[in-house]
Short mmCIF file of C-alpha atoms in Angstrom, two decimals:
data_model
loop_
_atom_site.label_atom_id
_atom_site.label_comp_id
_atom_site.label_asym_id
_atom_site.label_seq_id
_atom_site.Cartn_x
_atom_site.Cartn_y
_atom_site.Cartn_z
CA MET A 1 -127.24 -0.17 -44.55
CA GLU A 2 -125.77 -3.53 -45.59
CA ILE A 3 -124.27 -4.01 -42.11
CA LEU A 4 -127.56 -3.22 -40.46
CA ASP A 5 -129.41 -5.69 -42.72
CA LYS A 6 -126.97 -8.46 -41.80
CA GLY A 7 -127.61 -7.72 -38.15
CA LYS A 8 -131.35 -7.93 -38.78
CA TRP A 9 -131.00 -11.34 -40.46
CA GLN A 10 -128.92 -12.64 -37.55
CA ASN A 11 -131.49 -11.46 -35.02
CA THR A 12 -134.43 -13.07 -36.83
CA SER A 13 -132.79 -16.26 -38.13
CA ILE A 14 -133.51 -18.25 -34.94
CA THR A 15 -137.13 -17.13 -34.98
CA ARG A 16 -137.54 -18.15 -38.62
CA ILE A 17 -135.96 -21.56 -37.94
CA THR A 18 -138.42 -22.04 -35.06
CA LEU A 19 -141.23 -21.10 -37.44
CA PHE A 20 -140.12 -23.87 -39.82
CA VAL A 21 -139.95 -26.40 -36.95
CA VAL A 22 -143.45 -25.58 -35.66
CA ASN A 23 -144.90 -25.88 -39.17
CA PHE A 24 -143.11 -29.21 -39.60
CA PHE A 25 -144.76 -30.54 -36.43
CA MET A 26 -148.12 -29.21 -37.58
CA ILE A 27 -147.78 -31.05 -40.90
CA VAL A 28 -146.70 -34.26 -39.15
CA PHE A 29 -149.54 -34.02 -36.62
CA MET A 30 -152.23 -33.46 -39.25
CA SER A 31 -150.76 -36.28 -41.35
CA ILE A 32 -150.79 -38.68 -38.35
CA VAL A 33 -154.41 -37.85 -37.55
CA SER A 34 -155.41 -38.32 -41.19
CA SER A 35 -153.56 -41.62 -41.66
CA ASN A 36 -154.65 -43.01 -38.30
CA THR A 37 -158.31 -42.09 -38.95
CA ILE A 38 -158.33 -43.76 -42.35
CA GLY A 39 -156.81 -46.90 -40.80
CA LEU A 40 -159.42 -46.84 -38.02
CA ILE A 41 -162.24 -46.51 -40.54
CA CYS A 42 -160.97 -49.44 -42.56
CA GLU A 43 -160.55 -51.65 -39.47
CA ASN A 44 -164.11 -50.97 -38.31
CA ASN A 45 -165.62 -51.39 -41.79
CA MET A 46 -166.94 -47.83 -41.79
CA ALA A 47 -165.57 -46.77 -45.19
CA ARG A 48 -169.02 -46.63 -46.82
CA GLU A 49 -170.44 -44.57 -43.98
CA PHE A 50 -167.38 -42.24 -44.07
CA ILE A 51 -167.57 -41.68 -47.83
CA GLU A 52 -171.31 -40.91 -47.63
CA LYS A 53 -170.71 -38.23 -44.98
CA ILE A 54 -167.78 -36.37 -46.56
CA LYS A 55 -168.14 -34.02 -49.51
CA SER A 56 -165.09 -35.22 -51.45
CA VAL A 57 -162.68 -38.13 -51.55
CA PRO A 58 -159.64 -37.46 -49.33
CA THR A 59 -156.06 -37.56 -50.51
CA VAL A 60 -154.30 -40.89 -50.34
CA ALA A 61 -153.04 -41.21 -46.76
CA TRP A 62 -149.33 -41.50 -47.52
CA LYS A 63 -149.28 -38.55 -49.96
CA MET A 64 -150.20 -35.94 -47.32
CA PRO A 65 -147.10 -36.27 -45.07
CA VAL A 66 -144.67 -37.19 -47.83
CA PHE A 67 -145.46 -34.38 -50.27
CA ALA A 68 -146.09 -31.76 -47.54
CA VAL A 69 -142.75 -32.49 -45.84
CA ILE A 70 -140.89 -32.55 -49.18
CA LEU A 71 -142.37 -29.16 -50.08
CA LEU A 72 -141.43 -27.79 -46.65
CA PHE A 73 -137.87 -29.08 -47.18
CA MET A 74 -137.79 -27.35 -50.59
CA LEU A 75 -138.97 -24.16 -48.87
CA SER A 76 -136.11 -24.31 -46.35
CA LEU A 77 -133.63 -25.25 -49.08
CA GLY A 78 -134.65 -22.13 -51.02
CA VAL A 79 -133.72 -19.99 -48.00
CA ILE A 80 -130.28 -21.62 -47.77
CA VAL A 81 -129.58 -21.20 -51.50
CA ARG A 82 -130.58 -17.53 -51.66
CA GLU A 83 -128.54 -16.61 -48.57
CA LYS A 84 -125.47 -18.36 -49.92
CA PHE A 85 -125.51 -17.27 -53.58
CA PHE A 86 -128.06 -14.54 -54.38
CA MET A 87 -128.13 -12.00 -51.55
CA LYS A 88 -126.98 -9.16 -53.84
CA ASN A 89 -129.37 -9.96 -56.72
CA GLN A 90 -132.76 -8.44 -55.96
CA LEU A 91 -134.40 -9.88 -59.09
CA VAL A 92 -133.54 -13.43 -58.04
CA LEU A 93 -134.78 -12.66 -54.52
CA TYR A 94 -138.13 -11.56 -56.01
CA LEU A 95 -138.38 -14.87 -57.88
CA PHE A 96 -137.55 -16.78 -54.70
CA CYS A 97 -140.37 -14.98 -52.86
CA ILE A 98 -142.81 -16.07 -55.58
CA TYR A 99 -141.33 -19.56 -55.23
CA ASP A 100 -142.04 -19.45 -51.47
CA ILE A 101 -145.66 -18.43 -52.02
CA LEU A 102 -146.29 -21.21 -54.55
CA LEU A 103 -144.75 -23.85 -52.27
CA CYS A 104 -146.88 -22.64 -49.34
CA ILE A 105 -150.04 -22.93 -51.46
CA ALA A 106 -149.00 -26.45 -52.52
CA ILE A 107 -148.48 -27.48 -48.88
CA MET A 108 -151.92 -26.08 -48.01
CA PHE A 109 -153.40 -28.11 -50.85
CA TYR A 110 -151.97 -31.37 -49.47
CA LEU A 111 -153.29 -30.40 -46.03
CA ASN A 112 -156.80 -30.07 -47.55
CA MET A 113 -156.73 -26.27 -47.09
CA ASP A 114 -157.29 -26.92 -43.39
CA TYR A 115 -154.15 -24.99 -42.34
CA ASN A 116 -152.90 -21.66 -43.75
CA GLY A 117 -150.35 -20.75 -41.05
CA ILE A 118 -147.62 -21.93 -43.42
CA LEU A 119 -147.99 -18.57 -45.21
CA PHE A 120 -146.29 -16.89 -42.25
CA ILE A 121 -143.01 -18.36 -43.50
CA ALA A 122 -143.47 -16.65 -46.88
CA ILE A 123 -144.22 -13.33 -45.16
CA ALA A 124 -141.13 -13.69 -42.96
CA ASN A 125 -138.95 -14.33 -46.03
CA ILE A 126 -140.37 -11.28 -47.82
CA LEU A 127 -139.67 -9.01 -44.85
CA THR A 128 -136.14 -10.40 -44.61
CA TYR A 129 -135.00 -10.42 -48.23
CA ILE A 130 -136.96 -7.74 -50.12
CA ASP A 131 -135.73 -4.14 -50.06
CA GLY A 132 -138.04 -1.16 -50.28
CA LYS A 133 -141.35 -0.57 -48.49
CA LYS A 134 -143.34 -0.45 -51.73
CA ARG A 135 -142.06 -3.83 -52.97
CA LYS A 136 -142.62 -5.42 -49.58
CA SER A 137 -146.16 -4.04 -49.47
CA ILE A 138 -146.98 -5.56 -52.88
CA PHE A 139 -145.81 -9.06 -51.88
CA ILE A 140 -147.42 -8.96 -48.43
CA SER A 141 -150.71 -7.71 -49.90
CA ALA A 142 -150.68 -10.66 -52.31
CA ILE A 143 -150.12 -13.11 -49.43
CA ILE A 144 -152.90 -11.53 -47.35
CA ILE A 145 -155.30 -11.97 -50.26
CA ILE A 146 -154.20 -15.60 -50.61
CA TYR A 147 -154.55 -16.10 -46.84
CA ILE A 148 -158.15 -14.85 -46.94
CA VAL A 149 -159.27 -16.47 -50.19
CA LEU A 150 -157.76 -19.90 -49.44
CA ASP A 151 -159.28 -20.12 -45.96
CA TYR A 152 -161.19 -23.36 -45.45
CA ASN A 153 -164.39 -21.66 -44.30
CA ILE A 154 -164.51 -19.56 -47.47
CA LEU A 155 -163.48 -22.31 -49.88
CA SER A 156 -165.95 -24.80 -48.42
CA ILE A 157 -168.84 -22.58 -49.52
CA ASN A 158 -168.19 -23.17 -53.23
CA PHE A 159 -165.97 -26.30 -53.20
CA ASN A 160 -166.46 -29.80 -51.83
CA ILE A 161 -163.57 -30.12 -49.40
CA PHE A 162 -163.22 -31.52 -45.89
CA ASN A 163 -161.10 -30.73 -42.88
CA MET A 164 -159.84 -32.32 -39.70
CA ASN A 165 -163.31 -32.20 -38.11
CA ASP A 166 -164.45 -34.89 -40.56
CA TYR A 167 -161.69 -37.18 -39.30
CA VAL A 168 -161.94 -36.66 -35.55
CA GLN A 169 -165.66 -37.57 -35.51
CA TYR A 170 -164.58 -41.20 -35.30
CA TYR A 171 -162.79 -40.71 -31.98
CA THR A 172 -164.08 -40.38 -28.47
CA SER A 173 -164.85 -36.99 -27.03
CA MET A 174 -161.68 -37.09 -24.91
CA GLN A 175 -159.57 -38.01 -27.92
CA ARG A 176 -161.16 -35.23 -29.96
CA LEU A 177 -160.38 -32.82 -27.16
CA TYR A 178 -156.72 -33.85 -27.25
CA PHE A 179 -156.58 -33.58 -31.05
CA PHE A 180 -158.07 -30.08 -31.12
CA SER A 181 -155.93 -28.96 -28.19
CA ILE A 182 -152.71 -30.07 -29.88
CA LYS A 183 -153.74 -28.44 -33.15
CA ASN A 184 -154.67 -25.18 -31.41
CA ILE A 185 -151.43 -25.21 -29.42
CA LEU A 186 -149.35 -25.68 -32.57
CA ASN A 187 -151.38 -23.07 -34.44
CA SER A 188 -151.13 -20.56 -31.57
CA THR A 189 -147.40 -21.27 -31.21
CA ASN A 190 -146.97 -20.59 -34.91
CA GLU A 191 -148.82 -17.28 -34.59
CA ILE A 192 -146.89 -16.28 -31.46
CA ILE A 193 -143.56 -17.02 -33.11
CA PHE A 194 -144.61 -14.98 -36.14
CA ILE A 195 -145.59 -12.10 -33.83
CA LEU A 196 -142.17 -12.36 -32.14
CA PHE A 197 -140.57 -12.25 -35.58
CA MET A 198 -142.52 -9.09 -36.44
CA ILE A 199 -141.47 -7.51 -33.15
CA GLN A 200 -137.84 -8.29 -33.94
CA VAL A 201 -138.20 -6.79 -37.41
CA ILE A 202 -139.80 -3.64 -36.02
CA GLN A 203 -137.12 -3.39 -33.33
CA SER A 204 -134.40 -3.87 -35.94
CA GLU A 205 -135.92 -1.13 -38.09
CA LYS A 206 -136.13 1.11 -35.03
CA ASP A 207 -132.48 0.42 -34.13
CA GLU A 208 -131.52 1.00 -37.74
CA ASN A 209 -133.31 4.35 -37.79
CA GLU A 210 -131.64 5.33 -34.51
CA LYS A 211 -128.22 4.46 -35.92
CA ILE A 212 -128.96 6.43 -39.08
CA SER A 213 -130.13 9.36 -36.97
CA GLU A 214 -126.97 9.12 -34.87
CA LEU A 215 -124.79 8.96 -37.98
CA TYR A 216 -126.66 11.92 -39.45
CA SER A 217 -126.09 13.92 -36.25
CA LYS A 218 -122.39 13.09 -36.32
CA LEU A 219 -122.20 13.96 -40.00
CA TYR A 220 -124.02 17.25 -39.43
CA LYS A 221 -121.67 18.07 -36.55
CA SER A 222 -118.65 17.16 -38.68
CA LEU A 223 -120.00 19.33 -41.47
CA GLU A 224 -120.32 22.29 -39.11
CA GLU A 225 -116.79 21.71 -37.86
CA LEU A 226 -115.59 21.41 -41.44
CA GLU A 227 -117.25 24.70 -42.34
CA VAL A 228 -115.50 26.39 -39.40
CA VAL A 229 -112.16 24.89 -40.46
CA ASN A 230 -112.84 25.96 -44.05
CA ILE A 231 -113.50 29.53 -42.95
CA GLN A 232 -110.33 29.46 -40.88
CA LEU A 233 -108.35 28.12 -43.84
CA GLN A 234 -109.78 30.79 -46.12
CA ASP A 235 -108.88 33.44 -43.58
CA TYR A 236 -105.40 31.94 -43.21
CA ALA A 237 -104.99 31.79 -47.00
CA ARG A 238 -106.10 35.41 -47.32
CA LYS A 239 -103.69 36.50 -44.60
CA SER A 240 -100.90 34.42 -46.13
CA GLN A 241 -101.59 36.00 -49.51
CA GLU A 242 -101.51 39.46 -48.01
CA THR A 243 -98.31 38.61 -46.15
CA ALA A 244 -96.76 37.29 -49.35
CA LYS A 245 -97.76 40.49 -51.18
CA ILE A 246 -96.26 42.63 -48.42
CA LYS A 247 -93.06 40.59 -48.48
CA GLU A 248 -92.83 40.86 -52.25
CA ARG A 249 -93.49 44.61 -52.15
CA ASN A 250 -90.87 45.04 -49.47
CA ARG A 251 -88.40 42.97 -51.47
CA LEU A 252 -89.05 45.00 -54.62
CA ALA A 253 -88.79 48.21 -52.59
CA ARG A 254 -85.45 47.04 -51.23
CA GLU A 255 -84.26 46.13 -54.72
CA ILE A 256 -85.30 49.52 -56.08
CA HIS A 257 -83.74 51.28 -53.13
CA ASP A 258 -80.51 49.29 -53.28
CA THR A 259 -80.02 49.33 -57.06
CA ILE A 260 -81.92 51.98 -58.96
CA GLY A 261 -82.13 54.43 -56.05
CA HIS A 262 -78.46 54.15 -55.26
CA THR A 263 -77.45 54.36 -58.94
CA LEU A 264 -79.71 57.31 -59.74
CA THR A 265 -78.51 59.17 -56.66
CA GLY A 266 -74.87 58.68 -57.72
CA ILE A 267 -75.64 59.73 -61.29
CA ALA A 268 -77.53 62.81 -60.12
CA ILE A 269 -74.72 63.93 -57.81
CA GLY A 270 -72.10 63.19 -60.47
CA LEU A 271 -73.97 65.23 -63.08
CA GLU A 272 -74.16 68.17 -60.69
CA ALA A 273 -70.40 67.94 -60.29
CA CYS A 274 -69.99 67.81 -64.07
CA ILE A 275 -72.04 70.97 -64.43
CA GLU A 276 -69.74 72.77 -62.06
CA LEU A 277 -66.60 71.36 -63.71
CA SER A 278 -67.78 72.30 -67.19
CA GLU A 279 -66.92 75.92 -66.41
CA ILE A 280 -63.68 75.16 -64.59
CA ASP A 281 -61.88 72.04 -65.84
CA LEU A 282 -63.02 70.05 -68.87
CA VAL A 283 -60.48 67.30 -68.25
CA LYS A 284 -61.82 66.63 -64.76
CA MET A 285 -65.34 66.85 -66.14
CA LYS A 286 -64.50 64.12 -68.68
CA ILE A 287 -63.06 61.93 -65.94
CA GLN A 288 -66.21 62.50 -63.91
CA MET A 289 -68.38 61.60 -66.90
CA VAL A 290 -66.47 58.31 -67.30
CA LYS A 291 -67.14 57.51 -63.64
CA ILE A 292 -70.83 58.33 -64.06
CA SER A 293 -70.99 56.07 -67.12
CA ALA A 294 -69.40 53.20 -65.17
CA LEU A 295 -71.85 53.75 -62.32
CA ALA A 296 -74.78 53.71 -64.74
CA ARG A 297 -73.55 50.45 -66.29
CA LYS A 298 -73.13 48.90 -62.86
CA GLY A 299 -76.66 50.00 -61.93
CA LEU A 300 -77.98 48.52 -65.17
CA LEU A 301 -76.33 45.19 -64.31
CA ASP A 302 -77.91 45.33 -60.84
CA VAL A 303 -81.34 45.97 -62.38
CA ARG A 304 -80.89 43.04 -64.78
CA ARG A 305 -79.85 40.82 -61.90
CA SER A 306 -83.01 41.79 -60.00
CA MET A 307 -85.16 41.17 -63.07
CA ASN A 308 -83.61 37.75 -63.60
CA GLU A 309 -84.75 36.78 -60.11
CA LEU A 310 -88.35 37.36 -61.25
CA ARG A 311 -88.08 35.20 -64.38
CA PRO A 312 -89.85 31.78 -64.59
CA ASP A 313 -87.69 28.98 -63.24
CA ALA A 314 -88.11 27.01 -66.50
CA LEU A 315 -86.36 29.77 -68.44
CA GLU A 316 -83.47 29.63 -66.02
CA ARG A 317 -82.97 25.91 -66.62
CA PHE A 318 -83.92 25.59 -70.32
CA THR A 319 -83.97 27.58 -73.53
CA LEU A 320 -87.27 29.17 -74.54
CA ILE A 321 -88.30 26.37 -76.92
CA SER A 322 -87.23 23.71 -74.42
CA ALA A 323 -89.16 25.46 -71.63
CA ILE A 324 -92.33 25.64 -73.77
CA SER A 325 -91.86 21.98 -74.76
CA LYS A 326 -91.53 21.02 -71.10
CA LEU A 327 -94.70 23.01 -70.33
CA SER A 328 -96.63 21.13 -73.04
CA GLU A 329 -95.24 17.78 -71.91
CA ASP A 330 -96.49 18.41 -68.38
CA ILE A 331 -100.00 19.10 -69.74
CA ASN A 332 -99.90 16.04 -72.02
CA GLU A 333 -98.84 13.81 -69.16
CA CYS A 334 -101.12 15.20 -66.45
CA THR A 335 -104.34 15.89 -68.43
CA LYS A 336 -106.35 14.52 -71.33
CA THR A 337 -105.58 17.64 -73.32
CA LYS A 338 -102.96 17.20 -76.03
CA VAL A 339 -100.64 20.13 -76.81
CA LYS A 340 -98.83 20.31 -80.15
CA ILE A 341 -96.01 22.79 -80.85
CA VAL A 342 -95.29 23.95 -84.41
CA ILE A 343 -92.11 25.93 -85.13
CA ASN A 344 -91.93 27.82 -88.43
CA GLY A 345 -88.67 29.45 -89.40
CA GLN A 346 -85.42 29.46 -87.46
CA ALA A 347 -85.75 29.91 -83.70
CA TYR A 348 -83.49 32.68 -82.40
CA LYS A 349 -82.37 33.40 -78.90
CA MET A 350 -84.05 36.55 -77.66
CA ALA A 351 -83.60 38.94 -74.81
CA ALA A 352 -84.72 37.86 -71.35
CA ASP A 353 -87.83 40.06 -71.22
CA GLU A 354 -88.87 38.84 -74.69
CA GLU A 355 -88.45 35.20 -73.74
CA GLU A 356 -90.37 35.73 -70.52
CA THR A 357 -93.25 37.40 -72.40
CA VAL A 358 -93.44 34.58 -74.95
CA TYR A 359 -93.36 31.98 -72.18
CA ARG A 360 -96.09 33.75 -70.21
CA ILE A 361 -98.33 34.07 -73.31
CA VAL A 362 -98.04 30.35 -74.03
CA GLN A 363 -98.50 29.46 -70.37
CA GLU A 364 -101.66 31.58 -70.03
CA GLY A 365 -103.04 30.31 -73.35
CA ILE A 366 -102.67 26.67 -72.29
CA THR A 367 -104.10 27.36 -68.82
CA ASN A 368 -107.19 29.13 -70.22
CA ALA A 369 -107.78 26.42 -72.84
CA VAL A 370 -107.64 23.66 -70.25
CA ARG A 371 -109.37 25.41 -67.35
CA HIS A 372 -112.05 27.49 -69.06
CA GLY A 373 -112.30 26.05 -72.58
CA ALA A 374 -112.25 22.35 -71.66
CA ALA A 375 -110.15 21.85 -74.78
CA SER A 376 -108.95 18.42 -75.89
CA LYS A 377 -106.38 19.73 -78.37
CA ILE A 378 -104.17 22.83 -78.37
CA ILE A 379 -101.92 23.89 -81.23
CA ILE A 380 -99.13 26.40 -80.47
CA THR A 381 -97.51 27.95 -83.53
CA LEU A 382 -94.33 30.04 -83.25
CA GLU A 383 -93.38 31.70 -86.54
CA PHE A 384 -89.88 33.27 -86.47
CA SER A 385 -88.91 35.84 -89.06
CA LYS A 386 -85.99 38.26 -89.23
CA ASN A 387 -87.24 40.96 -86.89
CA LYS A 388 -90.46 39.62 -85.39
CA LEU A 389 -92.15 36.60 -83.85
CA LYS A 390 -95.76 35.61 -84.46
CA ILE A 391 -97.47 33.53 -81.81
CA GLU A 392 -100.74 31.69 -82.30
CA ILE A 393 -102.43 29.53 -79.64
CA LYS A 394 -105.50 27.74 -80.98
CA ASP A 395 -107.74 25.24 -79.14
CA ASP A 396 -110.90 23.25 -79.86
CA GLY A 397 -112.65 24.15 -76.59
CA VAL A 398 -116.03 25.75 -75.97
CA GLY A 399 -114.85 29.16 -77.14
CA ALA A 400 -116.40 32.47 -76.15
CA ASP A 401 -118.84 34.78 -77.91
CA GLU A 402 -117.91 37.69 -75.64
CA ILE A 403 -114.35 38.23 -74.47
CA LYS A 404 -114.08 39.17 -70.81
CA LYS A 405 -110.48 40.03 -70.04
CA GLY A 406 -109.47 38.77 -66.66
CA PHE A 407 -106.16 39.30 -64.94
CA GLY A 408 -104.37 36.77 -67.17
CA LEU A 409 -105.44 38.28 -70.50
CA ARG A 410 -104.84 41.83 -69.26
CA ASN A 411 -101.38 40.77 -68.10
CA ILE A 412 -100.59 39.37 -71.56
CA GLY A 413 -101.78 42.56 -73.19
CA GLU A 414 -99.64 44.71 -70.89
CA ARG A 415 -96.52 42.57 -71.46
CA VAL A 416 -96.93 42.61 -75.26
CA GLU A 417 -97.62 46.35 -75.27
CA MET A 418 -94.45 46.99 -73.24
CA LEU A 419 -92.43 45.28 -75.98
CA GLY A 420 -94.19 47.26 -78.72
CA GLY A 421 -96.18 44.29 -80.01
CA LYS A 422 -99.86 43.54 -80.60
CA VAL A 423 -102.14 40.80 -79.32
CA ASN A 424 -105.69 39.72 -80.22
CA PHE A 425 -108.14 37.37 -78.51
CA GLY A 426 -111.17 35.80 -80.17
CA GLY A 427 -113.54 32.86 -80.37
CA ILE A 428 -113.68 30.52 -83.35
CA PRO A 429 -117.12 30.25 -85.07
CA LEU A 430 -117.24 26.46 -84.97
CA GLY A 431 -115.93 26.28 -81.41
CA GLY A 432 -112.62 27.06 -79.82
CA PHE A 433 -110.49 30.04 -78.86
CA ILE A 434 -107.46 31.70 -80.42
CA ILE A 435 -104.75 34.02 -79.12
CA SER A 436 -102.66 35.82 -81.76
CA ALA A 437 -99.65 37.95 -80.87
CA CYS A 438 -96.90 39.63 -82.85
CA LEU A 439 -93.69 40.68 -81.08
CA PRO A 440 -90.83 42.65 -82.57
CA ILE A 441 -87.44 41.01 -81.96
CA ARG A 442 -84.83 43.58 -81.05
CA ARG A 443 -81.83 41.51 -81.97
CA LYS A 444 -80.68 38.10 -83.11
CA ILE A 445 -77.88 36.73 -80.92
CA SER A 446 -77.39 33.09 -81.94
CA ASN A 447 -79.23 30.03 -83.05
CA ASP A 448 -81.27 28.23 -80.40
#
């Protein structure tokens, strides 16, 4: 819109300058007629006769051109100042429009209210600088009222004023004809230029509306294309997700087939051989049992290796406490939420599945607090005792009166249950959410 407005100002600036020039010539012409007439009256000793005919004493001859031209200069200076310094301040532009109206009225006063075409300049400035149809309508309505009320024919009914007709009576008929012709030409020129200005404004508004309509059409078309692309992306994401699931299932199936399946098959066949040897040769049966035991241990190692591939990458690179600390640091750095970790007791190194469960509980607790609870503070408490670990994740978010277990909470419950622990979820009365879990620790290997 700002670009279009600048274009509108550029298109109408020449017309407004011409409007100023025509009004300048009108002021000069009326001033020359007035001054020349007064001089003629004085030379011919007709002052007494002139004063008896007119209804009021005219303005001093030199004041009309001087003050009228000065006021017109102030009017043009106001346009220059507002365009240079105040184009983005609508309040100042309103004050300048009032300033224009007052100056136009003052110029009309010095021209004995015999010319009101100067108000076209004020209207042109309002249409150029005021935004909003309602505001423009208020200013233009005020000028129209002034234009009607301050018309000479209306004012002369109740006030003793005189116009150019009182001056030109002292000239010949041919001279009067020239005077009125020049005045009418200047007045008509002023009106024509104002009409051209209005046409330019209307055309600019029309062009502006066409550009807006064109931009809207392009935007609507882009929106439709974006919706199509969005649908395609959703479809692609869904297919990618399904492909990823299939790949993961196939990988797990291969792992099961290559490790557990192979190991269980060997154990089953070996046990069948042991059954047969138990009735024939106990020594060979013992040797066979040793082989089966070795195979079972090898299969167990293969299973552990496969499980390790599914562990969080943070647990592969850090200890449990370090991994949780790194998780909280990422949240503290990337969000406004502050995570605090409290360790009570001595932290022990646990088995891989226990560490993964603890990590996943903390990870899900932080994610829920940030995403759903809009929490600003999260406190994670890990309390280590001899044979168990208590976990508490407490936040100051919006909480929840009714707990709806989604995939994340169900996953936590299943993991804790697999380790023989317990977990509880609940909202805090004054706001917030809490996750409490208790896990039995199978063994204590070494200090963290």
